Tab-separated table of C-alpha atoms and ligand atoms in Angstrom:
chain	number	residue	atom	x	y	z
A	1456	UNK	CA	-25.130	19.054	10.355
A	1457	UNK	CA	-28.281	19.427	12.438
A	1458	UNK	CA	-26.443	21.094	15.299
A	1459	UNK	CA	-29.375	23.212	16.440
A	1460	UNK	CA	-31.633	20.169	16.562
A	1461	UNK	CA	-29.132	18.304	18.682
A	1462	UNK	CA	-28.422	21.161	21.071
A	1463	UNK	CA	-32.113	21.267	22.005
A	1464	UNK	CA	-31.888	17.664	23.140
A	1465	UNK	CA	-34.150	16.428	20.368
A	1466	UNK	CA	-32.797	13.940	17.894
A	1467	UNK	CA	-34.257	12.266	14.794
A	1468	UNK	CA	-34.893	8.637	14.025
A	1469	UNK	CA	-34.723	5.726	16.460
A	1470	UNK	CA	-33.850	2.106	15.927
A	1471	UNK	CA	-36.581	-0.420	16.601
A	1472	UNK	CA	-35.942	-2.642	19.608
A	1473	UNK	CA	-35.232	-6.161	18.423
A	1474	UNK	CA	-34.953	-8.168	21.620
A	1475	UNK	CA	-37.926	-9.651	23.450
A	1476	UNK	CA	-38.866	-7.980	26.723
A	1477	UNK	CA	-39.213	-10.386	29.647
A	1478	UNK	CA	-41.411	-9.405	32.631
A	1479	UNK	CA	-38.405	-8.956	34.940
A	1480	UNK	CA	-36.969	-6.526	32.426
A	1481	UNK	CA	-40.140	-4.424	32.350
A	1482	UNK	CA	-38.744	-1.707	34.602
A	1483	UNK	CA	-35.572	-1.325	32.550
A	1484	UNK	CA	-37.683	-1.374	29.404
A	1485	UNK	CA	-40.024	1.340	30.747
A	1486	UNK	CA	-37.011	3.376	31.790
A	1487	UNK	CA	-35.544	3.197	28.290
A	1488	UNK	CA	-38.959	4.117	26.793
A	1489	UNK	CA	-38.922	7.321	28.850
A	1490	UNK	CA	-35.275	8.115	28.043
A	1491	UNK	CA	-35.849	7.284	24.377
A	1492	UNK	CA	-38.806	9.674	24.213
A	1493	UNK	CA	-36.933	12.513	25.941
A	1494	UNK	CA	-33.878	11.923	23.736
A	1495	UNK	CA	-35.848	12.137	20.491
A	1496	UNK	CA	-38.666	14.529	21.344
A	1497	UNK	CA	-37.018	16.866	23.845
A	1498	UNK	CA	-38.604	18.231	27.059
A	1499	UNK	CA	-42.024	16.709	27.774
A	1500	UNK	CA	-44.558	16.886	30.639
A	1501	UNK	CA	-45.165	13.775	32.742
A	1502	UNK	CA	-48.726	13.561	31.363
A	1503	UNK	CA	-47.471	13.638	27.765
A	1504	UNK	CA	-44.800	11.062	28.623
A	1505	UNK	CA	-47.542	8.771	29.943
A	1506	UNK	CA	-49.564	9.227	26.739
A	1507	UNK	CA	-46.542	8.712	24.460
A	1508	UNK	CA	-45.273	5.581	26.224
A	1509	UNK	CA	-48.706	4.124	27.126
A	1510	UNK	CA	-47.501	3.791	30.749
A	1511	UNK	CA	-49.585	4.945	33.716
A	1512	UNK	CA	-49.042	8.371	35.227
A	1513	UNK	CA	-47.972	6.748	38.509
A	1514	UNK	CA	-45.328	4.650	36.714
A	1515	UNK	CA	-44.073	7.708	34.848
A	1516	UNK	CA	-43.912	9.774	38.051
A	1517	UNK	CA	-41.877	7.053	39.782
A	1518	UNK	CA	-39.527	6.616	36.821
A	1519	UNK	CA	-38.983	10.360	36.446
A	1520	UNK	CA	-38.222	10.695	40.185
A	1521	UNK	CA	-35.593	7.966	39.920
A	1522	UNK	CA	-34.068	9.525	36.788
A	1523	UNK	CA	-33.948	12.946	38.479
A	1524	UNK	CA	-32.247	11.375	41.520
A	1525	UNK	CA	-29.695	9.762	39.185
A	1526	UNK	CA	-29.028	13.147	37.610
A	1527	UNK	CA	-30.036	12.018	34.113
A	1528	UNK	CA	-33.228	14.077	33.934
A	1529	UNK	CA	-34.158	17.523	35.231
A	1530	UNK	CA	-37.288	19.659	35.622
A	1531	UNK	CA	-37.295	22.552	33.164
A	1532	UNK	CA	-40.191	24.804	34.217
A	1533	UNK	CA	-43.485	25.108	32.349
A	1534	UNK	CA	-44.278	25.218	28.651
A	1535	UNK	CA	-44.442	28.881	27.526
A	1536	UNK	CA	-47.756	30.217	26.259
A	1537	UNK	CA	-49.936	27.787	28.172
A	1538	UNK	CA	-52.777	29.726	29.830
A	1539	UNK	CA	-55.561	27.346	30.817
A	1540	UNK	CA	-55.381	25.158	33.936
A	1541	UNK	CA	-52.406	24.247	36.097
A	1542	UNK	CA	-49.273	24.564	33.946
A	1543	UNK	CA	-47.494	21.241	33.413
A	1544	UNK	CA	-43.832	21.073	34.386
A	1545	UNK	CA	-41.579	19.832	31.593
A	1546	UNK	CA	-38.852	17.292	32.227
A	1547	UNK	CA	-35.876	16.787	29.920
A	1548	UNK	CA	-32.600	14.919	29.561
A	1549	UNK	CA	-29.724	16.681	31.288
A	1550	UNK	CA	-27.312	17.270	28.430
A	1551	UNK	CA	-24.528	17.903	30.968
A	1552	UNK	CA	-25.185	14.847	33.164
A	1553	UNK	CA	-22.690	12.615	31.409
A	1554	UNK	CA	-20.331	12.656	28.471
A	1555	UNK	CA	-19.296	9.904	26.091
A	1556	UNK	CA	-15.810	9.156	24.785
A	1557	UNK	CA	-15.753	8.106	21.116
A	1558	UNK	CA	-12.897	6.650	19.065
A	1559	UNK	CA	-12.732	6.351	15.281
A	1560	UNK	CA	-10.075	3.856	14.123
A	1561	UNK	CA	-10.989	3.969	10.408
A	1562	UNK	CA	-7.837	5.787	9.325
A	1563	UNK	CA	-4.811	3.496	9.427
A	1564	UNK	CA	-2.387	6.378	10.035
A	1565	UNK	CA	-4.224	8.395	12.664
A	1566	UNK	CA	-6.890	7.635	15.279
A	1567	UNK	CA	-9.526	10.235	15.938
A	1568	UNK	CA	-11.199	10.714	19.283
A	1569	UNK	CA	-13.783	12.980	20.869
A	1570	UNK	CA	-15.640	13.745	24.045
A	1571	UNK	CA	-19.319	14.035	23.132
A	1572	UNK	CA	-22.346	15.244	25.119
A	1573	UNK	CA	-25.456	13.083	25.474
A	1574	UNK	CA	-27.150	15.238	22.819
A	1575	UNK	CA	-24.346	14.741	20.284
A	1576	UNK	CA	-22.280	17.902	20.727
A	1577	UNK	CA	-18.554	17.355	20.263
A	1578	UNK	CA	-16.938	19.078	23.261
A	1579	UNK	CA	-13.322	17.997	22.729
A	1580	UNK	CA	-11.345	16.467	19.882
A	1581	UNK	CA	-7.985	14.750	19.725
A	1582	UNK	CA	-5.995	12.790	17.151
A	1583	UNK	CA	-3.136	10.359	17.713
A	1584	UNK	CA	-0.654	9.005	15.165
A	1585	UNK	CA	-0.677	5.221	14.900
A	1586	UNK	CA	2.955	5.054	13.680
A	1587	UNK	CA	2.425	1.705	12.026
A	1588	UNK	CA	1.384	-0.116	15.214
A	1589	UNK	CA	-0.694	-3.269	14.831
A	1590	UNK	CA	-1.865	-6.129	17.036
A	1591	UNK	CA	-1.191	-5.842	20.776
A	1592	UNK	CA	0.807	-2.642	20.365
A	1593	UNK	CA	-2.200	-1.083	18.688
A	1594	UNK	CA	-4.497	-2.318	21.479
A	1595	UNK	CA	-2.167	-0.634	24.017
A	1596	UNK	CA	-2.255	2.597	22.039
A	1597	UNK	CA	-6.078	2.544	21.794
A	1598	UNK	CA	-6.296	2.067	25.589
A	1599	UNK	CA	-3.881	4.953	26.172
A	1600	UNK	CA	-5.818	7.210	23.776
A	1601	UNK	CA	-9.137	6.321	25.427
A	1602	UNK	CA	-7.695	7.145	28.871
A	1603	UNK	CA	-6.395	10.476	27.605
A	1604	UNK	CA	-9.868	11.339	26.266
A	1605	UNK	CA	-11.580	10.274	29.496
A	1606	UNK	CA	-9.275	12.720	31.291
A	1607	UNK	CA	-10.535	15.510	29.002
A	1608	UNK	CA	-14.181	14.972	29.957
A	1609	UNK	CA	-15.734	17.687	32.116
A	1610	UNK	CA	-18.360	15.436	33.708
A	1611	UNK	CA	-18.704	11.705	34.440
A	1612	UNK	CA	-18.164	9.459	31.411
A	1613	UNK	CA	-21.105	7.170	30.608
A	1614	UNK	CA	-19.004	4.851	28.471
A	1615	UNK	CA	-16.581	4.552	25.582
A	1616	UNK	CA	-17.611	3.763	21.998
A	1617	UNK	CA	-15.151	2.531	19.364
A	1618	UNK	CA	-15.714	2.241	15.605
A	1619	UNK	CA	-13.045	0.010	14.044
A	1620	UNK	CA	-12.467	-1.641	10.686
A	1621	UNK	CA	-12.946	-5.397	10.595
A	1622	UNK	CA	-15.554	-8.043	11.250
A	1623	UNK	CA	-16.722	-7.493	14.832
A	1624	UNK	CA	-19.362	-9.454	16.748
A	1625	UNK	CA	-22.080	-7.954	18.960
A	1626	UNK	CA	-19.912	-8.371	22.080
A	1627	UNK	CA	-17.192	-6.148	20.613
A	1628	UNK	CA	-14.881	-9.042	19.751
A	1629	UNK	CA	-12.832	-8.355	16.631
A	1630	UNK	CA	-13.138	-11.581	14.635
A	1631	UNK	CA	-10.719	-10.288	12.033
A	1632	UNK	CA	-9.243	-6.917	11.115
A	1633	UNK	CA	-6.287	-7.928	8.878
A	1634	UNK	CA	-4.983	-4.366	8.376
A	1635	UNK	CA	-4.815	-3.900	12.165
A	1636	UNK	CA	-3.302	-7.300	12.954
A	1637	UNK	CA	-6.304	-8.194	15.104
A	1638	UNK	CA	-7.618	-11.760	14.937
A	1639	UNK	CA	-10.134	-12.932	17.524
A	1640	UNK	CA	-9.377	-10.071	19.918
A	1641	UNK	CA	-12.031	-9.364	22.603
A	1642	UNK	CA	-11.337	-5.646	22.235
A	1643	UNK	CA	-14.368	-4.363	24.180
A	1644	UNK	CA	-13.579	-6.682	27.099
A	1645	UNK	CA	-9.850	-5.830	27.132
A	1646	UNK	CA	-10.539	-2.085	27.064
A	1647	UNK	CA	-13.288	-2.336	29.718
A	1648	UNK	CA	-10.846	-4.147	32.040
A	1649	UNK	CA	-8.026	-1.700	31.450
A	1650	UNK	CA	-10.008	1.528	31.667
A	1651	UNK	CA	-12.691	0.574	34.173
A	1652	UNK	CA	-15.553	1.984	32.105
A	1653	UNK	CA	-18.057	0.189	29.859
A	1654	UNK	CA	-16.655	-0.023	26.301
A	1655	UNK	CA	-18.631	-0.831	23.130
A	1656	UNK	CA	-16.810	-1.782	19.927
A	1657	UNK	CA	-18.408	-2.186	16.491
A	1658	UNK	CA	-17.428	-2.171	12.835
A	1659	UNK	CA	-16.751	1.386	11.656
A	1660	UNK	CA	-19.181	1.326	8.699
A	1661	UNK	CA	-21.949	-0.047	10.921
A	1662	UNK	CA	-21.098	2.598	13.490
A	1663	UNK	CA	-21.261	5.311	10.821
A	1664	UNK	CA	-24.684	4.053	9.715
A	1665	UNK	CA	-25.894	4.347	13.333
A	1666	UNK	CA	-24.532	7.893	13.513
A	1667	UNK	CA	-26.369	8.907	10.343
A	1668	UNK	CA	-29.545	7.178	11.451
A	1669	UNK	CA	-29.663	8.751	14.913
A	1670	UNK	CA	-28.039	12.148	14.361
A	1671	UNK	CA	-28.088	12.673	10.583
A	1672	UNK	CA	-31.765	12.055	9.815
A	1673	UNK	CA	-31.122	9.119	7.451
A	1674	UNK	CA	-34.061	6.990	6.262
A	1675	UNK	CA	-35.037	3.755	8.055
A	1676	UNK	CA	-33.942	1.748	4.998
A	1677	UNK	CA	-30.404	2.815	4.211
A	1678	UNK	CA	-26.914	1.696	3.335
A	1679	UNK	CA	-23.886	3.771	4.253
A	1680	UNK	CA	-20.743	3.102	2.269
A	1681	UNK	CA	-17.611	4.098	4.175
A	1682	UNK	CA	-14.762	4.779	1.762
A	1683	UNK	CA	-11.232	4.971	3.137
A	1684	UNK	CA	-8.253	2.628	3.035
A	1685	UNK	CA	-10.918	-0.060	2.652
A	1686	UNK	CA	-14.556	-0.004	1.627
A	1687	UNK	CA	-17.341	-1.246	3.885
A	1688	UNK	CA	-21.045	-0.713	4.344
A	1689	UNK	CA	-23.431	-0.434	7.270
A	1690	UNK	CA	-27.043	-1.353	6.584
A	1691	UNK	CA	-30.260	-0.424	8.391
A	1692	UNK	CA	-33.454	-2.122	7.148
A	1693	UNK	CA	-36.897	-1.200	8.496
A	1694	UNK	CA	-35.179	0.600	11.358
A	1695	UNK	CA	-33.055	-2.410	12.366
A	1696	UNK	CA	-29.276	-2.603	11.995
A	1697	UNK	CA	-28.375	-5.659	9.914
A	1698	UNK	CA	-25.612	-7.848	11.457
A	1699	UNK	CA	-25.788	-10.991	9.326
A	1700	UNK	CA	-24.971	-14.608	10.172
A	1701	UNK	CA	-21.328	-13.973	11.107
A	1702	UNK	CA	-21.455	-10.219	11.688
A	1703	UNK	CA	-20.036	-9.560	8.222
A	1704	UNK	CA	-23.144	-7.956	6.677
A	1705	UNK	CA	-22.104	-4.982	4.575
A	1706	UNK	CA	-18.655	-6.308	3.592
A	1707	UNK	CA	-19.187	-5.077	0.027
A	1708	UNK	CA	-15.568	-4.004	-0.380
A	1709	UNK	CA	-14.511	-7.554	-1.202
A	1710	UNK	CA	-17.176	-8.481	-3.732
A	1711	UNK	CA	-15.729	-8.869	-7.211
A	1712	UNK	CA	-16.578	-5.745	-9.176
A	1713	UNK	CA	-14.061	-5.870	-12.039
A	1714	UNK	CA	-13.373	-9.157	-13.870
A	1715	UNK	CA	-9.607	-9.840	-13.984
A	1716	UNK	CA	-9.041	-6.586	-12.117
A	1717	UNK	CA	-6.174	-5.472	-9.886
A	1718	UNK	CA	-4.957	-7.831	-7.113
A	1719	UNK	CA	-6.655	-7.162	-3.753
A	1720	UNK	CA	-5.303	-7.370	-0.185
A	1721	UNK	CA	-7.719	-10.285	0.409
A	1722	UNK	CA	-5.847	-12.392	-2.155
A	1723	UNK	CA	-8.413	-12.199	-4.953
A	1724	UNK	CA	-8.680	-9.792	-7.870
A	1725	UNK	CA	-10.943	-6.938	-8.881
A	1726	UNK	CA	-12.716	-6.409	-5.538
A	1727	UNK	CA	-14.760	-3.182	-5.268
A	1728	UNK	CA	-12.049	-1.926	-2.906
A	1729	UNK	CA	-9.419	-2.099	-5.671
A	1730	UNK	CA	-11.202	0.687	-7.579
A	1731	UNK	CA	-13.090	2.561	-4.846
A	1732	UNK	CA	-10.635	2.861	-1.920
A	1733	UNK	CA	-9.314	6.367	-1.370
A	1734	UNK	CA	-5.875	5.230	-2.516
A	1735	UNK	CA	-7.264	3.716	-5.749
A	1736	UNK	CA	-9.327	6.828	-6.503
A	1737	UNK	CA	-6.398	9.181	-5.862
A	1738	UNK	CA	-4.097	7.232	-8.139
A	1739	UNK	CA	-6.841	7.073	-10.817
A	1740	UNK	CA	-7.053	10.858	-11.055
A	1741	UNK	CA	-3.386	11.684	-10.385
A	1742	UNK	CA	-1.658	13.709	-13.113
A	1743	UNK	CA	-4.761	13.619	-15.317
A	1744	UNK	CA	-6.419	16.567	-17.018
A	1745	UNK	CA	-9.835	17.377	-15.449
A	1746	UNK	CA	-11.875	15.827	-18.307
A	1747	UNK	CA	-10.019	12.513	-18.189
A	1748	UNK	CA	-10.094	12.484	-14.366
A	1749	UNK	CA	-13.877	13.060	-14.373
A	1750	UNK	CA	-14.354	10.270	-16.943
A	1751	UNK	CA	-12.296	7.890	-14.787
A	1752	UNK	CA	-14.301	8.774	-11.664
A	1753	UNK	CA	-17.549	8.258	-13.604
A	1754	UNK	CA	-16.322	4.815	-14.668
A	1755	UNK	CA	-15.772	3.899	-10.991
A	1756	UNK	CA	-19.273	5.275	-10.308
A	1757	UNK	CA	-20.721	2.856	-12.888
A	1758	UNK	CA	-18.880	-0.052	-11.268
A	1759	UNK	CA	-20.280	1.036	-7.890
A	1760	UNK	CA	-23.827	1.364	-9.282
A	1761	UNK	CA	-23.568	-2.109	-10.810
A	1762	UNK	CA	-22.403	-3.574	-7.478
A	1763	UNK	CA	-25.114	-1.798	-5.494
A	1764	UNK	CA	-28.083	-2.524	-7.805
A	1765	UNK	CA	-28.854	-6.056	-6.527
A	1766	UNK	CA	-28.300	-4.978	-2.896
A	1767	UNK	CA	-30.608	-1.990	-3.208
A	1768	UNK	CA	-33.205	-4.148	-4.982
A	1769	UNK	CA	-33.064	-6.996	-2.473
A	1770	UNK	CA	-33.636	-4.602	0.419
A	1771	UNK	CA	-35.707	-1.870	-1.308
A	1772	UNK	CA	-33.596	0.811	0.356
A	1773	UNK	CA	-34.589	4.473	0.445
A	1774	UNK	CA	-31.076	5.894	0.626
A	1775	UNK	CA	-27.459	5.099	-0.118
A	1776	UNK	CA	-25.015	7.395	1.689
A	1777	UNK	CA	-21.386	7.845	0.727
A	1778	UNK	CA	-18.909	8.748	3.448
A	1779	UNK	CA	-15.355	9.648	2.490
A	1780	UNK	CA	-13.413	12.318	0.601
A	1781	UNK	CA	-16.031	14.555	-1.062
A	1782	UNK	CA	-13.578	15.811	-3.717
A	1783	UNK	CA	-13.457	12.277	-5.145
A	1784	UNK	CA	-16.900	10.908	-4.330
A	1785	UNK	CA	-19.297	13.825	-4.679
A	1786	UNK	CA	-19.287	14.560	-8.415
A	1787	UNK	CA	-19.038	12.428	-11.558
A	1788	UNK	CA	-18.622	9.275	-9.431
A	1789	UNK	CA	-21.811	9.771	-7.404
A	1790	UNK	CA	-23.810	10.930	-10.442
A	1791	UNK	CA	-22.745	7.952	-12.561
A	1792	UNK	CA	-23.497	5.552	-9.700
A	1793	UNK	CA	-27.003	7.021	-9.277
A	1794	UNK	CA	-27.653	6.819	-13.038
A	1795	UNK	CA	-26.424	3.212	-13.204
A	1796	UNK	CA	-28.586	2.266	-10.220
A	1797	UNK	CA	-31.601	3.718	-12.015
A	1798	UNK	CA	-30.803	1.838	-15.226
A	1799	UNK	CA	-30.246	-1.485	-13.498
A	1800	UNK	CA	-33.203	-1.580	-11.092
A	1801	UNK	CA	-36.953	-1.550	-11.667
A	1802	UNK	CA	-38.821	1.738	-11.092
A	1803	UNK	CA	-40.488	0.379	-7.932
A	1804	UNK	CA	-36.989	0.176	-6.455
A	1805	UNK	CA	-35.302	3.208	-7.980
A	1806	UNK	CA	-38.166	5.723	-7.691
A	1807	UNK	CA	-37.245	8.019	-4.822
A	1808	UNK	CA	-33.947	6.240	-4.148
A	1809	UNK	CA	-31.369	8.800	-3.077
A	1810	UNK	CA	-27.633	8.390	-3.468
A	1811	UNK	CA	-26.108	11.205	-1.449
A	1812	UNK	CA	-23.132	12.176	0.667
A	1813	UNK	CA	-23.186	11.541	4.422
A	1814	UNK	CA	-24.515	14.592	6.264
A	1815	UNK	CA	-22.230	14.220	9.305
A	1816	UNK	CA	-18.964	14.542	7.370
A	1817	UNK	CA	-15.859	13.341	9.163
A	1818	UNK	CA	-17.642	13.030	12.525
A	1819	UNK	CA	-19.901	10.240	11.320
A	1820	UNK	CA	-18.033	7.350	13.012
A	1821	UNK	CA	-17.443	9.351	16.228
A	1822	UNK	CA	-21.149	10.178	16.554
A	1823	UNK	CA	-22.104	6.600	15.730
A	1824	UNK	CA	-19.727	5.368	18.454
A	1825	UNK	CA	-21.589	7.653	20.885
A	1826	UNK	CA	-24.849	5.968	19.816
A	1827	UNK	CA	-23.298	2.553	20.643
A	1828	UNK	CA	-22.818	3.793	24.211
A	1829	UNK	CA	-26.233	5.484	24.490
A	1830	UNK	CA	-27.868	2.312	23.258
A	1831	UNK	CA	-25.946	-0.007	25.595
A	1832	UNK	CA	-26.125	2.170	28.729
A	1833	UNK	CA	-29.484	3.956	28.448
A	1834	UNK	CA	-31.444	1.920	25.891
A	1835	UNK	CA	-31.490	5.002	23.676
A	1836	UNK	CA	-30.622	4.952	19.980
B	674	ZN	ZN1	-10.661	-8.149	-1.808
């Protein structure tokens, strides 16, 4: 994990802005340009900010004054080692100005939560047992958990980010999350009303992809496969998160991967999830000698490679990241999937294609949920 990079207030890749900027939004846009630069590049002088953002020095000076008054930015003295001329004062994001509350609802049995600094440091962690709750009871529990985490924050909370399984639109409405008993639930709106803070909700695999992209140094063409009770993917292409027509882009878990395979929760048979979910993998290797277990995992890897080949080819991705239990995924399964991908795609696609484990480990959804908030509240991603 690039902890040292994050603690210096300098973070890797950024998503490209996709919405059109109207003249009346110019000030907000300029503000997010400045915040975006400070977030990714760390402390910068006003002159360098003007050069990097192509804004005038006067505009930058005004914006920085406002941001200092809001407590988001601070002056940090001069750059060491500079000898000629009047030393330029550096300004940087105040890592302690605000904190973010993140919730990871991926695990059906236990929610995970954290209080996270603006630069991606986890300052507090909590877990809460779900005890089989679904539907409205689960919504109540999520609200209670979020409130408990807000109370743990040591400075004002900028917002709350939630990564949840299911198909979720860009307003944080859960269109369907069958395992959670949520159908057409405006979760972000409900939580915002109950807690009194801005809440962002997105699909957990998409959230994880954001986390890897912003904090994990993932490539600008990548697919992250989140393996748990279910299997889902988040996709970033040319630096843009892919949503799809009905916000279901990345739902690879329910594509048929095995003809006449095991019955799936979705009512069909042989979905990728029926062989690749954590439960399926555990039962595949249970009570087997190591050689047989490795062969079984490699077979699942080939199924995964076969499923991914057309996706990787259609999008010419640079990386596929696996997030989930490393003892099952990072070995014969990953190697066989990489080999199959190479066999089933043309060299122009497979050359340089990496299939690797997520670099943020079990914090990937929590950090991605923090990016949801940064993006919505500060225009930073
Ligand atoms: Zn299915």
